Short mmCIF file of C-alpha atoms in Angstrom, two decimals:
data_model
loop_
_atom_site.label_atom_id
_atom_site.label_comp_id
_atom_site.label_asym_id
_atom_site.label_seq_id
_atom_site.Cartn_x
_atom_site.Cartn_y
_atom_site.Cartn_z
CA UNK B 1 -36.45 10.85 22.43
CA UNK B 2 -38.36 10.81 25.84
CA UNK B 3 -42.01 10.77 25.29
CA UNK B 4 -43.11 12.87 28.31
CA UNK B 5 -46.79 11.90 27.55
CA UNK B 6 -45.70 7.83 28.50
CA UNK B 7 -44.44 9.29 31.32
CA UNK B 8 -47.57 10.97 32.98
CA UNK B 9 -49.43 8.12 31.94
CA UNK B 10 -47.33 5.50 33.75
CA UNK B 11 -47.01 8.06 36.69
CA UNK B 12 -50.92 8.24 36.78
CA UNK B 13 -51.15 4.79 36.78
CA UNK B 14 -48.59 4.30 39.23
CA UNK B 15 -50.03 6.46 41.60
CA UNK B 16 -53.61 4.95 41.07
CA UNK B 17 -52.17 1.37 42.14
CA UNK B 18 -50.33 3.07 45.34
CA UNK B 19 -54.06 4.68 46.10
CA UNK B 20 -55.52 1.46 45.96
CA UNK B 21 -52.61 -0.61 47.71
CA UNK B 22 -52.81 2.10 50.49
CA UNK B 23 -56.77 2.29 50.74
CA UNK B 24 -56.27 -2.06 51.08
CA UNK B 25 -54.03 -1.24 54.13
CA UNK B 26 -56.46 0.09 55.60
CA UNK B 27 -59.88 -1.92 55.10
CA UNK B 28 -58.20 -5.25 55.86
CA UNK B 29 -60.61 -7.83 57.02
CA UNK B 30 -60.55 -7.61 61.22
CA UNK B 31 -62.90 -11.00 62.57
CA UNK B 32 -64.20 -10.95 65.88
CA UNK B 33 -65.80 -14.33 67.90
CA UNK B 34 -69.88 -14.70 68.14
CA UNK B 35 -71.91 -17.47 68.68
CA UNK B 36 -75.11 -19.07 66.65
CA UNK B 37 -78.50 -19.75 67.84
CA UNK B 38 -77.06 -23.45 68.69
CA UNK B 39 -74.08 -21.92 70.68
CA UNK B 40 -71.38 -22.30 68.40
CA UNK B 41 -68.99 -20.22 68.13
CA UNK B 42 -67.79 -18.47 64.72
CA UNK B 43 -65.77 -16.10 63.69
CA UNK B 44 -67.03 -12.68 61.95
CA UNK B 45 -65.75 -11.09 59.47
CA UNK B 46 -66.39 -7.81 58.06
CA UNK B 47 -66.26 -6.30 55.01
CA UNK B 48 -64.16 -7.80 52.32
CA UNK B 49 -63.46 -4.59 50.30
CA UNK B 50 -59.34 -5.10 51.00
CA UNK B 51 -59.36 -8.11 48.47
CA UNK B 52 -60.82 -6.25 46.08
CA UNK B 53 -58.39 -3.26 46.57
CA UNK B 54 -55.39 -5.08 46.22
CA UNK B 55 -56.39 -6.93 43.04
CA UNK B 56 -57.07 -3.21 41.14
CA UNK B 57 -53.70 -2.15 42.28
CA UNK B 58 -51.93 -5.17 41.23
CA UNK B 59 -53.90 -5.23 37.68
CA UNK B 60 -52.92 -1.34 37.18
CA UNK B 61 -49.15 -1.86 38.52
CA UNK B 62 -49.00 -4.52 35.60
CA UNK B 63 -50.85 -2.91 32.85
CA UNK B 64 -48.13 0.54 34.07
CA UNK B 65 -44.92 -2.62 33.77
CA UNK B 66 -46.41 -3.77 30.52
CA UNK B 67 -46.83 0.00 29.04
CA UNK B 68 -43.06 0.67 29.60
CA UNK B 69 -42.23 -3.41 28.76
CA UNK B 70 -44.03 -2.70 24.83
CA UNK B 71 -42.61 0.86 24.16
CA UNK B 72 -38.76 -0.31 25.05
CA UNK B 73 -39.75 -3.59 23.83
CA UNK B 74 -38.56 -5.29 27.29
CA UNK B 75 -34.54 -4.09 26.60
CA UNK B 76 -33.76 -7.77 24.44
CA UNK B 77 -36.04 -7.02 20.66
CA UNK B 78 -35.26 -4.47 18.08
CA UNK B 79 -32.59 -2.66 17.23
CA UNK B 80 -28.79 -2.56 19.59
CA UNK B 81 -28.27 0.26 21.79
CA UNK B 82 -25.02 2.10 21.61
CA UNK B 83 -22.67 1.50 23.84
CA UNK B 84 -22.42 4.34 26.57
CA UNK B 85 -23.17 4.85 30.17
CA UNK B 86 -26.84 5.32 29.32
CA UNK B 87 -26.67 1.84 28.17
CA UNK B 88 -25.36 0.49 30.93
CA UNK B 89 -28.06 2.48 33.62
CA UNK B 90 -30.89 1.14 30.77
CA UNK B 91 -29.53 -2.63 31.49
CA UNK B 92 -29.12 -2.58 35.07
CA UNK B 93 -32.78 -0.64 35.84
CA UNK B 94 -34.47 -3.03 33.58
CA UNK B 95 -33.45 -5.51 36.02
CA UNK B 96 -34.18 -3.24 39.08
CA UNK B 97 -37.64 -2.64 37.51
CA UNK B 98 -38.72 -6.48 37.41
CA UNK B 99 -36.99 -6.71 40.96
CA UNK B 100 -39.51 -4.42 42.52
CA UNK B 101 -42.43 -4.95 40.08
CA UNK B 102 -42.09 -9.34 41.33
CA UNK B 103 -41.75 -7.80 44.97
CA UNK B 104 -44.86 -5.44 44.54
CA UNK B 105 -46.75 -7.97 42.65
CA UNK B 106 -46.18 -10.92 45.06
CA UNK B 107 -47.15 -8.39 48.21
CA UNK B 108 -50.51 -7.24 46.59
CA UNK B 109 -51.11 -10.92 45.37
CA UNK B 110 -50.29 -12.37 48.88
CA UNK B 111 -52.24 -9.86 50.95
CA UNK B 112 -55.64 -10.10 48.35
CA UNK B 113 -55.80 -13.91 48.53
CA UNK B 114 -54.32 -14.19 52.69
CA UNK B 115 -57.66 -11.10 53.23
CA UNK B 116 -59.80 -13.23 51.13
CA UNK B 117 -59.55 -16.28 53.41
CA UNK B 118 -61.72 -16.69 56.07
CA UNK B 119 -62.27 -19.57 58.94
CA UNK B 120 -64.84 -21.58 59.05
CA UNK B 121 -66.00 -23.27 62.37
CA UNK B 122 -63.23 -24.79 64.16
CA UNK B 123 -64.53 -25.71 67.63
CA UNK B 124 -66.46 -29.21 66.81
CA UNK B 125 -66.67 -29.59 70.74
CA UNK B 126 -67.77 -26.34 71.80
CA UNK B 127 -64.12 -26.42 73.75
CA UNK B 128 -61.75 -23.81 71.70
CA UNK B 129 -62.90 -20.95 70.51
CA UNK B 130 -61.64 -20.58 66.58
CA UNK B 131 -58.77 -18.60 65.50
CA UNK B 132 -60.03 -15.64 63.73
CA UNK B 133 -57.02 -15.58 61.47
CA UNK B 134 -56.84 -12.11 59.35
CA UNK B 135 -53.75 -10.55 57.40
CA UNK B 136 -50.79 -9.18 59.36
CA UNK B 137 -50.36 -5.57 59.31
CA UNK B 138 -48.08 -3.86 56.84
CA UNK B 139 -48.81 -6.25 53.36
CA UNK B 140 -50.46 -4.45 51.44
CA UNK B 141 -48.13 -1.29 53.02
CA UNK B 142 -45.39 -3.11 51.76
CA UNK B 143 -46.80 -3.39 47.94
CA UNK B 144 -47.61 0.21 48.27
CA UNK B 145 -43.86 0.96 48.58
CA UNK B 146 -42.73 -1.44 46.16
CA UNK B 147 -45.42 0.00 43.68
CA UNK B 148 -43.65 3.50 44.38
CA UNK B 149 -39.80 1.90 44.12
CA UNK B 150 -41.42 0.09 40.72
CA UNK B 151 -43.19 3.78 38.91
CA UNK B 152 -39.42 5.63 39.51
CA UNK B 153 -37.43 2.87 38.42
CA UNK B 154 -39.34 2.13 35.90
CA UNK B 155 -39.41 5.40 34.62
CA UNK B 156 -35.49 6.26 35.00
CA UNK B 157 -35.57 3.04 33.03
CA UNK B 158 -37.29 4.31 29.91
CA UNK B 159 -35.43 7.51 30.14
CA UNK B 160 -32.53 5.85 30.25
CA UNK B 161 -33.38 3.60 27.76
CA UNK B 162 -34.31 6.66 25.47
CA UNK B 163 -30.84 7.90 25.71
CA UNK B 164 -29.40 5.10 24.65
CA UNK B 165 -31.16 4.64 21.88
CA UNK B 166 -31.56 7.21 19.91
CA UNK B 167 -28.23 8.81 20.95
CA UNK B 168 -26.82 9.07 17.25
CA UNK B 169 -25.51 6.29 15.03
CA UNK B 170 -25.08 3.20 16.29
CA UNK B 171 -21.47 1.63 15.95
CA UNK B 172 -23.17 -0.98 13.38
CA UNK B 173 -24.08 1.83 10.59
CA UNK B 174 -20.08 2.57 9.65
CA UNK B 175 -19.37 0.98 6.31
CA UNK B 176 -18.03 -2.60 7.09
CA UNK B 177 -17.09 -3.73 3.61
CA UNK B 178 -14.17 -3.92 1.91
CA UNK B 179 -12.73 -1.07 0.33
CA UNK B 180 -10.70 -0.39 -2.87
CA UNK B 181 -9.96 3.63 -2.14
CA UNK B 182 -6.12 2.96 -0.09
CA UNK B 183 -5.44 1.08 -3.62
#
């Protein structure tokens, strides 16, 4: 039986991790050159709100994958599925879900620690100017799709899952001893 209250919850949290991946997209770090009193010259960052973003969408994306990973209890513990169709969608999103959830998960990770770094002085001579490096365009964009692909997956996964499992008596629950009766 689908439990239509797990699903609004993951959905919430689903979309609250898409929020935040989106709102990182677009508060990355952007560094521009100045110089110190002793002519230096440094790159300046600004705020550093993006890092923090991306980490709060990548902690609700896994508490939404570990929500739907205890209630099927990840697909391999308790009791067998039966066989059917449903079964064979359950198996096959499970491994669509971690697919998109290591995708999501690696983008958000990336982008929060590749925002969080930040130059220090690099021209010793007064020569070069530094390289202001910041995080390419389109990271945390891409963990914001991924987060969606993840949330539907994962949630044709547990309906799927639900089919499958409490779709009437398993093949196991026949009577598999011997019996006298054709005697």
């Amino acid at each position: 039986m689908v439990s239509s209250l797990l699903l609004v919850v993951v959905f919430v949290f689903d979309l609250i991790a898409f929020a935040l991946a989106v709102a990182a997209e677009q508060r990355r770090s952007s560094a521009n050159l100045a110089k110190n009193i002793e002519g230096r010259k440094y790159c300046q960052y600004d705020s550093d709100i993006a890092t923090g973003l991306g980490v709060g969408s990548l902690f609700i994306l896994v508490a939404s994958q570990v929500i739907i990973m205890v209630v099927t209890r990840c697909l391999c513990c308790g009791r067998a599925m039966r066989p059917s169709g449903s079964r064979s969608w359950a198996i096959c999103l499970f491994i669509t879900t971690w697919l998109t959830f290591l995708i999501a998960a690696s983008c958000l990770l990336a982008g929060s620690v590749k925002n969080a770094y930040h130059t220090k002085y690099r021209d010793l001579l007064g020569e070069r100017a530094p390289s202001c490096q910041t995080l390419r365009k389109g990271v945390f964009g891409a963990g914001a799709a991924f987060i969606v692909l993840t949330g539907i997956v994962s949630e044709l996964y547990y309906v799927s899952f639900s089919k499958a499992n409490n779709g009437g008596v398993p093949p196991y629950a026949r009577d598999t001893g011997v019996t006298m009766s054709n005697l």
